[in-house]
Coordinates of C-alpha atoms in Angstrom, one line a residue:
Chain A
M391 CA 5.1 13.3 2.9
V392 CA 2.5 11.5 0.8
Y393 CA 4.2 8.2 1.4
Y394 CA 3.2 8.0 5.0
V395 CA 1.2 4.8 4.6
E396 CA 4.1 3.2 2.7
Y397 CA 6.4 4.4 5.4
L398 CA 4.3 2.6 8.0
R399 CA 4.3 -0.5 5.9
A400 CA 8.1 -0.3 5.7
M401 CA 8.4 0.1 9.4
R402 CA 6.3 -3.0 9.9
A403 CA 8.6 -4.9 7.6
L404 CA 11.6 -3.6 9.4
R405 CA 10.1 -4.8 12.7
I406 CA 10.1 -8.3 11.2
V407 CA 13.7 -7.8 10.1
A408 CA 14.6 -6.7 13.6
I409 CA 13.0 -9.8 15.1
L410 CA 14.9 -12.1 12.6
I411 CA 18.2 -10.3 13.3
G412 CA 17.6 -10.8 17.0
L413 CA 17.1 -14.5 16.4
I414 CA 20.3 -14.6 14.3
L415 CA 22.2 -13.0 17.1
V416 CA 20.7 -15.2 19.8
A417 CA 21.5 -18.3 17.6
A418 CA 25.1 -17.1 17.2
L419 CA 25.4 -16.6 21.0
V420 CA 24.1 -20.0 21.6
I421 CA 26.5 -21.6 19.2
R422 CA 29.4 -19.6 20.5
F423 CA 28.8 -20.6 24.1
S424 CA 27.8 -24.1 23.3
W425 CA 30.9 -24.9 21.4
G426 CA 33.3 -23.0 23.6
P427 CA 36.0 -20.4 22.6
P428 CA 37.1 -20.4 19.1
K429 CA 40.1 -22.4 18.1
P430 CA 42.0 -21.9 14.9
A431 CA 41.8 -25.0 12.7
T432 CA 45.5 -25.3 12.7
T433 CA 46.1 -25.1 16.5
D434 CA 47.1 -28.7 16.7
Y435 CA 49.6 -28.4 13.9
Y436 CA 51.2 -25.2 15.4
S437 CA 51.2 -26.9 18.7
R438 CA 53.0 -29.9 17.3
L439 CA 55.6 -27.7 15.7
E440 CA 56.2 -25.8 18.9
H441 CA 56.3 -28.8 21.2
S442 CA 58.6 -30.9 19.0
K443 CA 61.4 -32.3 21.2
T444 CA 64.0 -31.2 18.7
A445 CA 62.6 -27.7 18.1
H446 CA 64.1 -24.6 19.5
V447 CA 61.3 -22.1 20.2
T448 CA 61.7 -18.3 20.8
R449 CA 58.9 -15.8 21.4
K450 CA 58.8 -12.0 21.1
R451 CA 56.2 -9.2 21.0
L452 CA 55.9 -7.3 17.7
P453 CA 55.4 -3.5 17.7
N454 CA 51.7 -4.0 16.6
G455 CA 51.0 -6.1 19.7
D456 CA 51.1 -9.4 18.0
T457 CA 53.2 -12.2 19.4
R458 CA 55.8 -13.9 17.2
T459 CA 56.8 -17.4 17.8
I460 CA 59.8 -18.8 15.9
V461 CA 60.2 -22.5 15.7
N462 CA 63.6 -23.7 14.5
D463 CA 63.8 -27.4 14.0
P464 CA 66.7 -28.3 11.8
R465 CA 66.3 -32.0 12.2
A466 CA 62.8 -31.8 10.9
E467 CA 63.9 -29.2 8.3
V468 CA 61.3 -26.8 9.7
Y469 CA 61.7 -23.1 10.3
A470 CA 58.3 -21.6 11.1
I471 CA 57.3 -18.1 12.1
I472 CA 53.9 -17.9 13.8
D473 CA 52.3 -14.5 14.5
R474 CA 49.4 -14.5 16.9
H475 CA 46.9 -11.9 17.8
G476 CA 45.5 -13.0 21.1
S477 CA 44.7 -16.6 20.5
S478 CA 44.4 -16.4 16.8
V479 CA 47.1 -17.1 14.4
V480 CA 47.2 -14.2 12.0
A481 CA 50.3 -15.1 9.9
F482 CA 52.3 -18.2 9.4
T483 CA 55.5 -18.6 7.5
L484 CA 56.9 -22.1 6.9
A485 CA 60.0 -23.1 5.2
H486 CA 62.8 -25.7 5.3
T487 CA 65.4 -23.2 6.5
R488 CA 65.7 -20.0 8.3
E489 CA 66.9 -18.2 5.3
A490 CA 64.0 -19.3 3.2
A491 CA 61.5 -18.3 5.8
E492 CA 63.1 -14.9 6.3
D493 CA 63.3 -14.4 2.6
Q494 CA 59.5 -14.9 2.5
L495 CA 59.0 -12.4 5.2
A496 CA 61.3 -9.9 3.5
R497 CA 59.1 -10.2 0.4
A498 CA 56.3 -9.2 2.6
A499 CA 54.5 -12.3 1.8
A500 CA 52.8 -14.3 4.5
V501 CA 52.1 -18.0 4.3
K502 CA 49.2 -19.4 6.1
S503 CA 48.2 -22.9 6.7
K504 CA 44.7 -24.0 5.8
D505 CA 44.8 -27.1 7.8
A506 CA 46.8 -29.5 9.8
A507 CA 48.2 -31.1 6.7
A508 CA 50.2 -28.0 6.3
S509 CA 49.2 -27.2 2.8
T510 CA 50.6 -23.7 2.3
H511 CA 49.3 -20.9 0.3
Q512 CA 51.1 -17.8 -0.7
V513 CA 48.9 -14.7 0.0
R514 CA 49.5 -11.1 -1.0
G515 CA 48.5 -8.2 1.2
P516 CA 48.1 -8.0 4.9
A517 CA 49.2 -11.0 6.8
Y518 CA 45.9 -11.5 8.7
E519 CA 43.1 -14.1 8.6
T520 CA 40.5 -12.0 6.8
S521 CA 36.8 -12.6 6.0
E522 CA 35.6 -11.5 2.7
F523 CA 33.1 -8.7 3.3
D524 CA 31.4 -9.2 0.0
A525 CA 30.8 -12.8 0.9
L526 CA 29.3 -11.8 4.2
F527 CA 27.2 -9.2 2.5
G528 CA 26.0 -11.9 0.1
M529 CA 24.5 -13.6 3.1
T530 CA 22.0 -10.8 3.4
L531 CA 20.3 -11.9 0.1
P532 CA 17.7 -14.1 1.7
M533 CA 16.7 -11.3 4.0
G534 CA 16.5 -8.9 1.1
L535 CA 14.3 -11.3 -0.8
L536 CA 12.0 -11.7 2.2
V537 CA 11.6 -8.0 2.7
A538 CA 11.1 -7.6 -1.1
T539 CA 8.2 -10.0 -0.8
L540 CA 6.8 -8.3 2.2
L541 CA 6.8 -4.9 0.5
G542 CA 6.2 -6.2 -3.0
G543 CA 3.1 -5.0 -4.9
P544 CA 2.6 -1.7 -3.0
L545 CA 0.2 -0.5 -5.7
S546 CA -2.0 -3.6 -5.6
K547 CA -2.2 -3.2 -1.8
E548 CA -3.7 0.3 -2.5
N549 CA -6.0 -1.2 -5.2
D550 CA -7.5 -3.5 -2.6
G551 CA -10.0 -1.0 -1.3
H552 CA -7.9 2.1 -0.7
L553 CA -7.8 3.9 -4.1
E554 CA -10.4 6.4 -3.0
V555 CA -8.0 7.5 -0.2
V556 CA -4.8 7.5 -2.3
W557 CA -6.2 9.1 -5.4
T558 CA -7.8 12.0 -3.5
K559 CA -4.5 13.1 -2.1
P560 CA -3.1 16.3 -3.6
V561 CA -0.5 14.5 -5.6
S562 CA -0.4 12.8 -9.0
R563 CA -0.8 9.0 -9.3
T564 CA 2.7 8.8 -10.9
R565 CA 4.3 10.7 -8.1
Y566 CA 2.5 8.8 -5.4
G567 CA 3.4 5.4 -7.0
F568 CA 7.0 6.5 -7.5
T569 CA 7.5 7.7 -4.0
A570 CA 5.9 4.6 -2.5
M571 CA 8.3 2.4 -4.5
L572 CA 11.2 4.6 -3.5
V573 CA 10.4 4.2 0.2
D574 CA 10.3 0.4 -0.3
L575 CA 13.6 0.3 -2.1
L576 CA 15.3 2.4 0.6
T577 CA 13.8 0.0 3.2
L578 CA 15.3 -2.9 1.3
A579 CA 18.7 -1.4 1.4
V580 CA 18.3 -0.6 5.2
A581 CA 17.2 -4.2 5.9
Q582 CA 20.2 -5.6 4.1
A583 CA 22.6 -3.2 5.7
A584 CA 21.1 -4.0 9.1
T585 CA 21.5 -7.7 8.4
A586 CA 25.1 -7.3 7.4
L587 CA 25.8 -5.3 10.5
A588 CA 24.2 -8.0 12.6
L589 CA 26.3 -10.7 10.9
I590 CA 29.4 -8.6 11.7
V591 CA 28.3 -8.4 15.3
A592 CA 27.7 -12.1 15.4
L593 CA 31.3 -12.6 14.1
T594 CA 32.6 -10.6 17.0
F595 CA 31.4 -13.3 19.3
W596 CA 34.4 -15.3 18.0
G597 CA 36.9 -12.4 18.1
V598 CA 37.5 -9.1 16.3
P599 CA 36.8 -9.8 12.7
R600 CA 39.1 -8.5 10.0
F601 CA 37.6 -7.9 6.6
G602 CA 39.0 -8.0 3.1
L603 CA 37.4 -8.0 -0.3
G604 CA 37.1 -10.8 -2.7
P605 CA 38.2 -10.6 -6.3
S606 CA 34.7 -9.6 -7.5
A607 CA 33.6 -7.7 -4.4
G608 CA 31.9 -4.9 -6.3
L609 CA 29.8 -7.2 -8.4
V610 CA 28.9 -9.4 -5.5
I611 CA 27.7 -6.5 -3.4
A612 CA 25.9 -4.9 -6.3
S613 CA 24.1 -8.1 -7.2
T614 CA 23.2 -8.8 -3.6
L615 CA 21.5 -5.4 -3.5
V616 CA 20.0 -5.5 -7.0
S617 CA 18.5 -9.0 -6.8
P618 CA 15.9 -8.2 -4.1
I619 CA 15.1 -4.9 -5.9
A620 CA 14.5 -6.8 -9.2
W621 CA 12.4 -9.3 -7.3
Y622 CA 10.4 -6.5 -5.7
A623 CA 10.0 -4.9 -9.1
F624 CA 8.8 -8.2 -10.6
L625 CA 6.1 -8.6 -7.9
T626 CA 5.1 -4.9 -8.2
G627 CA 4.8 -5.0 -12.0
L628 CA 2.9 -8.3 -11.9
S629 CA 0.3 -7.1 -9.4
A630 CA -0.2 -3.4 -10.2
S631 CA -3.5 -4.0 -11.9
V632 CA -4.8 -6.5 -9.4
K633 CA -7.6 -5.2 -7.3
R634 CA -8.4 -8.1 -5.0
G635 CA -6.1 -10.4 -3.0
P636 CA -2.7 -9.1 -3.9
G637 CA -1.2 -11.6 -1.6
I638 CA -2.3 -14.4 -3.9
V639 CA -0.4 -12.8 -6.8
L640 CA 2.7 -12.5 -4.6
G641 CA 2.4 -16.1 -3.6
I642 CA 1.9 -17.2 -7.2
G643 CA 4.9 -15.0 -8.2
W644 CA 7.2 -17.1 -5.9
V645 CA 5.9 -20.4 -7.3
V646 CA 6.3 -19.2 -10.9
A647 CA 9.7 -17.7 -10.2
I648 CA 11.0 -21.0 -8.7
I649 CA 9.3 -23.5 -11.0
V650 CA 9.8 -21.8 -14.4
P651 CA 13.6 -21.5 -14.2
W652 CA 13.8 -25.0 -12.7
I653 CA 11.9 -26.5 -15.6
A654 CA 14.0 -24.5 -18.0
S655 CA 17.1 -25.8 -16.4
S656 CA 16.0 -29.4 -16.0
T657 CA 15.0 -29.7 -19.7
S658 CA 18.1 -28.0 -21.0
N659 CA 19.6 -31.4 -22.1
A660 CA 16.3 -32.8 -23.4
S661 CA 16.7 -34.7 -26.6
A662 CA 13.0 -35.4 -27.3
P663 CA 11.2 -32.8 -29.4
V664 CA 8.6 -32.2 -26.6
G665 CA 11.4 -31.6 -24.0
R666 CA 13.2 -29.3 -26.4
S667 CA 10.0 -27.3 -27.0
V668 CA 9.3 -27.1 -23.2
H669 CA 12.8 -25.9 -22.6
A670 CA 12.6 -23.3 -25.4
I671 CA 9.4 -21.9 -23.9
F672 CA 10.4 -21.9 -20.3
D673 CA 13.9 -20.6 -21.1
V674 CA 12.4 -17.6 -22.8
V675 CA 10.0 -17.0 -19.8
S676 CA 13.0 -17.4 -17.5
D677 CA 14.6 -14.5 -19.1
V678 CA 12.0 -12.1 -17.6
I679 CA 12.1 -13.7 -14.1
P680 CA 14.7 -12.1 -11.9
F681 CA 15.0 -15.3 -9.9
S682 CA 16.6 -16.9 -12.9
Y683 CA 19.6 -14.6 -12.5
V684 CA 19.6 -15.1 -8.7
W685 CA 19.6 -18.8 -8.7
G686 CA 20.8 -20.1 -12.0
R687 CA 21.9 -17.8 -14.7
F688 CA 23.5 -15.5 -12.3
D689 CA 26.1 -17.7 -10.7
L690 CA 28.2 -15.8 -8.2
T691 CA 31.2 -18.1 -8.7
D692 CA 31.1 -17.5 -12.4
S693 CA 33.3 -15.1 -14.3
A694 CA 33.0 -11.4 -13.8
R695 CA 31.6 -11.0 -17.3
T696 CA 28.7 -13.4 -16.6
M697 CA 28.0 -11.7 -13.3
T698 CA 28.0 -8.3 -15.0
A699 CA 25.6 -9.6 -17.7
G700 CA 23.3 -11.0 -15.1
L701 CA 23.4 -7.8 -13.0
T702 CA 22.7 -5.7 -16.1
A703 CA 19.7 -7.9 -17.0
M704 CA 18.3 -7.6 -13.5
A705 CA 18.8 -3.8 -13.5
A706 CA 17.0 -3.6 -16.8
L707 CA 14.2 -5.8 -15.6
T708 CA 13.8 -3.7 -12.6
V709 CA 13.4 -0.5 -14.6
V710 CA 10.9 -2.2 -17.0
Y711 CA 8.8 -3.7 -14.3
L712 CA 8.6 -0.6 -12.2
A713 CA 7.7 1.5 -15.2
L714 CA 5.1 -1.1 -16.3
A715 CA 3.6 -1.0 -12.8
L716 CA 3.2 2.8 -12.9
V717 CA 1.7 2.7 -16.4
Q718 CA -0.8 0.1 -15.3
W719 CA -1.7 2.0 -12.2
R720 CA -2.3 5.2 -14.0
R721 CA -4.9 3.5 -16.2
L722 CA -6.7 1.9 -13.4
E723 CA -10.2 3.0 -12.1
A724 CA -11.4 2.9 -8.5
Chain B
M994 CA -16.2 27.4 -4.6
S995 CA -18.8 26.5 -7.3
L996 CA -18.9 23.1 -8.7
S997 CA -20.3 22.2 -12.0
V998 CA -20.8 18.7 -13.5
E999 CA -21.0 18.9 -17.3
H1000 CA -22.4 16.2 -19.4
L1001 CA -20.8 13.3 -17.5
T1002 CA -21.3 10.0 -19.3
K1003 CA -19.8 6.7 -18.2
R1004 CA -20.1 3.6 -20.2
Y1005 CA -19.0 0.1 -19.3
G1006 CA -19.1 -1.7 -22.6
A1007 CA -22.7 -1.6 -23.8
F1008 CA -24.0 -0.6 -20.4
T1009 CA -24.4 3.2 -19.8
A1010 CA -23.9 3.9 -16.1
L1011 CA -24.2 7.6 -16.4
D1012 CA -25.9 9.4 -19.3
D1013 CA -25.2 13.1 -19.8
V1014 CA -25.4 14.0 -16.1
C1015 CA -25.3 17.7 -15.5
F1016 CA -25.8 19.8 -12.4
E1017 CA -24.5 23.0 -10.8
V1018 CA -23.6 23.4 -7.2
P1019 CA -23.5 27.1 -6.2
P1020 CA -20.8 28.1 -3.7
G1021 CA -21.7 27.7 -0.1
S1022 CA -24.6 25.4 -0.8
V1023 CA -25.5 21.9 0.2
F1024 CA -26.4 19.7 -2.8
G1025 CA -28.1 16.4 -2.3
L1026 CA -27.7 13.7 -4.9
L1027 CA -30.6 11.3 -4.6
G1028 CA -31.5 8.1 -6.4
P1029 CA -32.5 4.5 -5.9
N1030 CA -29.8 1.8 -5.6
G1031 CA -27.8 1.5 -8.8
A1032 CA -29.0 4.9 -10.1
G1033 CA -25.4 6.0 -10.5
K1034 CA -24.7 8.3 -7.5
T1035 CA -21.4 6.7 -6.6
T1036 CA -20.3 6.5 -10.2
T1037 CA -21.1 10.2 -10.5
F1038 CA -18.9 11.0 -7.5
K1039 CA -16.1 8.7 -8.9
C1040 CA -16.2 10.4 -12.3
M1041 CA -16.4 13.8 -10.7
L1042 CA -13.2 13.1 -8.8
G1043 CA -11.4 11.3 -11.6
L1044 CA -11.4 8.0 -9.7
A1045 CA -13.2 6.6 -12.7
R1046 CA -12.6 7.9 -16.2
P1047 CA -15.7 9.4 -17.7
S1048 CA -16.5 8.4 -21.2
A1049 CA -17.5 12.0 -21.8
G1050 CA -18.0 15.2 -19.8
T1051 CA -16.1 17.0 -17.2
T1052 CA -16.2 18.5 -13.7
L1053 CA -15.2 22.0 -13.1
L1054 CA -14.3 23.6 -9.8
D1055 CA -14.6 27.4 -10.0
G1056 CA -14.6 26.9 -13.7
A1057 CA -11.4 24.9 -13.8
P1058 CA -10.9 21.1 -14.3
L1059 CA -9.7 19.1 -11.3
T1060 CA -6.0 18.6 -10.9
P1061 CA -4.0 16.8 -8.2
K1062 CA -3.5 20.1 -6.5
T1063 CA -7.3 20.6 -6.3
F1064 CA -7.5 17.8 -3.8
A1065 CA -5.7 19.9 -1.2
R1066 CA -9.0 21.8 -0.9
L1067 CA -11.3 18.8 -1.2
G1068 CA -12.6 16.3 1.3
Y1069 CA -14.2 13.1 0.2
V1070 CA -16.0 10.3 2.0
A1071 CA -16.4 7.2 0.0
E1072 CA -19.6 5.1 0.0
R1073 CA -17.7 2.1 1.6
S1074 CA -14.9 2.2 4.0
T1075 CA -11.6 2.8 2.2
L1076 CA -9.6 3.0 5.4
Y1077 CA -6.6 0.8 6.3
G1078 CA -7.7 -1.9 8.7
W1079 CA -4.2 -2.4 10.1
M1080 CA -3.7 1.3 10.9
S1081 CA -5.0 3.0 14.0
V1082 CA -7.3 6.0 14.2
R1083 CA -4.3 8.1 15.2
E1084 CA -2.2 6.9 12.3
H1085 CA -5.1 7.8 9.9
L1086 CA -5.1 11.3 11.4
D1087 CA -1.3 11.4 11.0
M1088 CA -1.7 10.4 7.4
Q1089 CA -4.0 13.4 6.8
R1090 CA -1.5 15.7 8.6
H1091 CA 1.3 14.6 6.3
D1092 CA -0.8 14.7 3.1
F1093 CA -2.8 17.9 3.6
A1094 CA -1.3 21.3 4.4
R1095 CA -4.6 22.5 5.8
F1096 CA -5.0 19.7 8.3
D1097 CA -6.3 21.2 11.5
A1098 CA -5.2 19.1 14.5
K1099 CA -7.5 20.9 16.9
R1100 CA -10.5 20.3 14.7
A1101 CA -9.5 16.7 14.3
K1102 CA -9.4 16.2 18.0
E1103 CA -12.8 17.9 18.4
L1104 CA -14.3 15.6 15.8
T1105 CA -12.8 12.4 17.1
D1106 CA -14.2 13.3 20.5
L1107 CA -17.5 14.1 18.9
F1108 CA -17.8 10.6 17.6
A1109 CA -16.1 9.0 20.6
L1110 CA -13.3 7.6 18.4
D1111 CA -10.4 6.1 20.4
P1112 CA -7.2 7.2 18.6
R1113 CA -5.5 4.0 19.7
S1114 CA -8.1 1.7 18.1
R1115 CA -7.2 -0.2 15.0
V1116 CA -9.6 0.5 12.2
R1117 CA -10.3 -3.2 11.7
S1118 CA -11.7 -3.3 15.3
L1119 CA -14.2 -0.4 14.6
S1120 CA -17.8 -1.0 13.8
K1121 CA -19.1 0.0 10.4
G1122 CA -20.6 3.2 11.8
L1123 CA -17.4 4.2 13.5
R1124 CA -15.5 3.6 10.3
T1125 CA -17.9 5.9 8.5
A1126 CA -17.4 8.4 11.4
L1127 CA -13.6 8.2 11.0
S1128 CA -14.0 8.9 7.2
V1129 CA -16.1 11.9 8.1
V1130 CA -13.5 13.1 10.6
L1131 CA -10.7 12.7 8.0
A1132 CA -12.7 14.7 5.4
F1133 CA -13.6 17.5 7.7
S1134 CA -10.3 17.8 9.5
V1135 CA -8.5 19.1 6.4
D1136 CA -10.7 22.2 6.2
P1137 CA -11.8 21.6 2.6
D1138 CA -13.5 24.2 0.5
V1139 CA -15.5 21.4 -1.2
L1140 CA -16.8 18.3 0.5
I1141 CA -18.1 15.3 -1.5
L1142 CA -19.8 12.9 0.8
D1143 CA -21.1 9.6 -0.5
E1144 CA -23.6 8.4 2.1
P1145 CA -21.8 10.0 5.0
T1146 CA -24.3 8.7 7.5
S1147 CA -24.2 5.1 6.4
G1148 CA -24.1 2.8 9.5
L1149 CA -24.2 5.6 12.0
D1150 CA -26.6 5.7 14.9
P1151 CA -29.3 8.4 14.9
L1152 CA -27.2 10.6 17.2
N1153 CA -24.1 10.5 15.0
Q1154 CA -26.3 10.9 11.9
R1155 CA -27.5 14.1 13.4
A1156 CA -24.0 15.1 14.2
V1157 CA -22.9 14.6 10.6
L1158 CA -25.8 16.6 9.3
K1159 CA -24.9 19.4 11.7
L1160 CA -21.3 19.3 10.4
I1161 CA -22.6 19.6 6.8
I1162 CA -24.8 22.5 7.6
E1163 CA -22.1 24.2 9.6
A1164 CA -19.7 23.8 6.7
A1165 CA -22.2 25.4 4.3
V1166 CA -22.7 28.3 6.7
R1167 CA -18.9 28.8 6.7
G1168 CA -19.1 29.0 2.9
R1169 CA -18.0 25.5 2.0
T1170 CA -19.7 23.7 -0.8
V1171 CA -21.1 20.3 0.0
V1172 CA -22.3 17.6 -2.3
F1173 CA -23.7 14.5 -0.6
S1174 CA -25.8 11.5 -1.2
S1175 CA -28.1 9.7 1.2
H1176 CA -30.9 7.1 1.1
Q1177 CA -32.5 9.0 4.0
I1178 CA -34.6 11.6 2.3
G1179 CA -35.3 13.3 5.6
Q1180 CA -31.7 14.0 6.0
V1181 CA -31.4 15.5 2.6
E1182 CA -34.5 17.6 3.2
R1183 CA -33.0 18.9 6.4
A1184 CA -29.6 19.7 5.0
A1185 CA -29.8 20.3 1.2
D1186 CA -30.8 23.5 -0.5
H1187 CA -30.4 22.0 -4.0
I1188 CA -30.9 18.4 -5.2
A1189 CA -30.6 16.3 -8.2
V1190 CA -32.4 13.0 -8.6
L1191 CA -30.8 10.3 -10.6
R1192 CA -32.6 7.4 -12.2
G1193 CA -30.9 4.9 -14.5
G1194 CA -27.8 7.1 -14.8
R1195 CA -29.8 10.1 -15.9
V1196 CA -30.7 13.3 -14.0
V1197 CA -34.5 13.2 -13.9
L1198 CA -35.0 16.1 -11.7
S1199 CA -32.8 18.9 -10.3
G1200 CA -33.2 22.3 -8.7
A1201 CA -33.5 24.2 -5.5
V1202 CA -35.5 22.3 -2.9
D1203 CA -37.8 25.2 -2.1
D1204 CA -38.6 25.7 -5.8
L1205 CA -39.3 22.0 -6.3
K1206 CA -41.6 21.9 -3.2
A1207 CA -43.4 25.1 -4.1
G1208 CA -44.2 23.9 -7.6
S1209 CA -46.7 21.3 -6.3
K1210 CA -49.2 20.6 -3.6
I1211 CA -50.7 17.5 -2.1
V1212 CA -54.5 17.4 -1.5
E1213 CA -55.2 14.7 1.1
G1214 CA -58.7 13.5 1.8
T1215 CA -59.7 10.9 4.4
F1216 CA -62.9 8.9 3.6
E1217 CA -65.1 6.7 5.7
T1218 CA -64.4 3.6 3.8
D1219 CA -61.7 2.5 1.4
A1220 CA -64.3 1.9 -1.3
I1221 CA -63.9 5.2 -2.9
A1222 CA -65.2 6.1 -6.4
L1223 CA -62.4 8.1 -7.9
N1224 CA -63.8 8.1 -11.4
G1225 CA -63.4 11.4 -13.0
L1226 CA -60.3 12.5 -11.1
A1227 CA -58.0 10.6 -13.4
S1228 CA -59.1 12.7 -16.4
D1229 CA -58.4 16.0 -14.6
G1230 CA -55.4 17.4 -16.3
R1231 CA -54.4 19.5 -13.2
I1232 CA -53.9 16.3 -11.2
S1233 CA -50.5 14.7 -11.9
R1234 CA -50.9 11.8 -9.6
I1235 CA -53.4 10.0 -7.5
D1236 CA -52.4 7.7 -4.6
Q1237 CA -54.9 5.8 -2.5
T1238 CA -53.8 4.1 0.7
G1239 CA -56.8 2.6 2.5
R1240 CA -59.2 5.4 3.3
I1241 CA -56.7 8.1 2.4
V1242 CA -56.5 9.6 -1.1
R1243 CA -53.7 11.9 -2.0
L1244 CA -53.8 14.1 -5.1
T1245 CA -50.6 15.7 -6.5
V1246 CA -51.6 19.0 -8.1
G1247 CA -49.6 21.7 -9.8
S1248 CA -50.4 24.5 -7.4
G1249 CA -53.3 25.8 -5.3
G1250 CA -55.3 22.7 -4.7
E1251 CA -58.4 24.5 -3.4
A1252 CA -60.6 23.2 -6.3
E1253 CA -59.4 19.7 -5.8
A1254 CA -60.0 19.9 -2.1
Q1255 CA -63.5 21.0 -2.8
R1256 CA -64.0 18.0 -5.2
L1257 CA -62.8 15.5 -2.5
A1258 CA -65.2 17.1 0.0
E1259 CA -68.0 16.7 -2.5
M1260 CA -67.0 13.1 -3.0
G1261 CA -67.6 12.5 0.7
A1262 CA -64.2 13.0 2.3
Q1263 CA -64.6 13.4 6.1
S1264 CA -61.6 15.7 6.2
V1265 CA -59.5 17.4 3.5
R1266 CA -56.2 19.3 3.8
V1267 CA -53.8 20.8 1.4
V1268 CA -50.1 20.4 2.2
D1269 CA -46.7 21.1 0.6
L1270 CA -45.1 18.4 -1.3
S1271 CA -42.4 16.6 0.8
L1272 CA -39.0 15.8 -0.7
E1273 CA -39.9 12.2 -0.4
D1274 CA -42.9 12.8 -2.6
I1275 CA -40.7 14.7 -5.1
F1276 CA -38.2 11.9 -5.0
L1277 CA -40.8 9.1 -5.4
N1278 CA -42.5 11.0 -8.3
A1279 CA -39.1 11.3 -10.0
V1280 CA -37.8 7.8 -9.6
D1281 CA -41.0 5.8 -10.2
P1282 CA -42.4 6.6 -13.6
A1283 CA -45.5 4.5 -13.0
R1284 CA -46.5 6.9 -10.2
Q1285 CA -46.2 9.9 -12.4
T1286 CA -49.0 8.9 -14.7
A1287 CA -52.4 10.4 -13.8
G1288 CA -54.1 7.3 -12.5
V1289 CA -55.0 5.4 -9.3
T1290 CA -52.2 3.7 -7.5
E1291 CA -53.4 1.6 -4.7
G1292 CA -52.0 -0.2 -1.8
L1293 CA -49.0 2.0 -1.3

C-alpha cells in the first residue's frame, strides 16, 4: 500500500466533502421547514376543478395505493382524472369529454399540467412526477471540481520536500505516481457519488422522490464524472515538475482556465485584426483547457454529438495530462 | 551487504559537484563520509540512491545496481527533514508499515520511546531535533540491511546524539552496513571504522580509520614563550606539517616521532609528547591544502 500518504490526503478531502454535504442537508432542512410542506404547483388549479359548483366529483383508491379523483363538469367541458400519491399529484388527464379522457388513459398516456394555466403535455412512460437523475447528478459537478482542485497536483506536493521519502520506497516512480493518481480519481468518484446521495436525501425532505432519466442521461452522467477528472489531470500535468509552492500553480491554473476560454469566447465576433488574432491564439489555448469544455464548448443542452465530442476531448486531455505528469516526474531530481 | 560507489560524477552545467567519487563500504562496517560544507556529501548520497541522476558512475549493492526493490532493505535519513508536516508521528509509522514488509512495530515503539516522541504529535509541531529523531526512527524501524544517514544527529541534543551513535554501532554489530555523514568529527571517530573525506566534490582521503591514524604521529612541544625559532624544521622532509598555537608547536610526522621530539626538546620545549593523530587532524589535513604544506601555520 505505497499510496498511504495519498490515501490520507484523500481522506482529508473527503472530510471537507462531508462537511459541505452536511451544510447542504442542513440548508435543505431549513428551507423545507421555513417554507412549510410541499405543495404541487398546480394545487390551486386542481382545487378549482374539484370545487367547481357544476362539477361532479368521485374518488376511489387505485390498486397501487394512489387516490383517483374524477371531475366531470359537462358545463365547463371538463373531464379530469387526477391521481394522487399522498398529497402529490402524480398523473393528470384532462379532456373535454369523458370519452376523450378515458381514451387517453387507455393509450397509457398520462397528461400532466405544468401550471395553473393548464397547458398540457403528453408524456410517455410512467404517469409519475419524476426528477431526472442525470440532471441531479450534474449538480455534483461543482463538488467534483472542488475535490479535483484539493487533490490536484499530487506529484508536485511530493516535490515540495518529500521526494527523499517517496523515492526511497520499494516501488518505481511510475507505479507510485500512477497509484497516487488512481487513489485521487477514486476519491473524486466517491465524492460525487456521496454528493448525489446527499441531494437525493435532501429531496426526500419534500417527499419520496421518483427518478427518471433524461434523453442524454448517459452523456450527462459521463461528462459530470469526466470533467473533474480532466480538471484534476490538467492541474497534475501542469504542476508535476514544480518543486516549490504547488498551491500557487493550482491557483494560477484556475485563473488561466477561467480567463483564457472567456477571452476566446468574448473575442469570437471581433472584426478588428487584433481582436481576431487574440481570438485565434486564445481559442487554440482553450482547446487544451478542460474548463473550455465544462463551461463553454461543452454545452449540456447541446446536441448529443456535441456532448460526445466534448466528452471525448476531455477524456483525451485527461490521458495526455496524466501521462505528461508521469513523464515529467520520472525525469525530476530530488 | 557491501556497498561500492564507483566513479560517481555529477555535473550541473559547467559546475562539477562530484568528480569521480569512489569508495567501498565492507559489509557490517560503519563508513563515515566527511567534508566541509558544499563538499558534495549530500549530492553523493542522492546520486547513490538515484534521487539525483549521476552524470557518470554507479552504486552497487552486493555487486548489483540499485532497483526499486533494493529500497525494501535500505533505510535513509535525509540531510533536511523530508517528513510531512500535516501528518502525525503515528501516521508516519503507519506509512512505513504499509510501505516496508520488514517494518518492525515493536522496534518502532522502542525507538519512539527512546526519543520521547509522542505518536499523536503532528510533525509540524516537532522541533528540528525531534524531526531528525523521527527520521532516524523511520529508517531503523524497517530493519534495513543498509543504512544511509545524512547527518543523522543534526539538531539533536547531546543525549539523543549519543543514542543515534549507539544505534549506528549496534546496527553494525548486527551485520548492517552503515554510511553516514556528520560535521561532528568526534562522532565519526567514535562510530566509523572507515572514512572518506570529500573536498570540492573529490575524495581526497579514504581508508580504515585505524590505518589512517597509525600512518602519522603528532609531536607536541610546549615552550616558555610564543617567540619560538622554528627555522630548520620546515626543511625537514619527515615533517608534513607544522602548527603553532601560542606556546604550543605541533609537528605532524610520518611515523615514530622520537627524533622530532628530541629536536623540540633541544629547541627549549619545556615538555614534549608524541601522540596519535586524531581524526580531526586527519580531516583538517585533508580538507585544507594550505595546512598540508610543510611550513609554519600560526594562530590556529
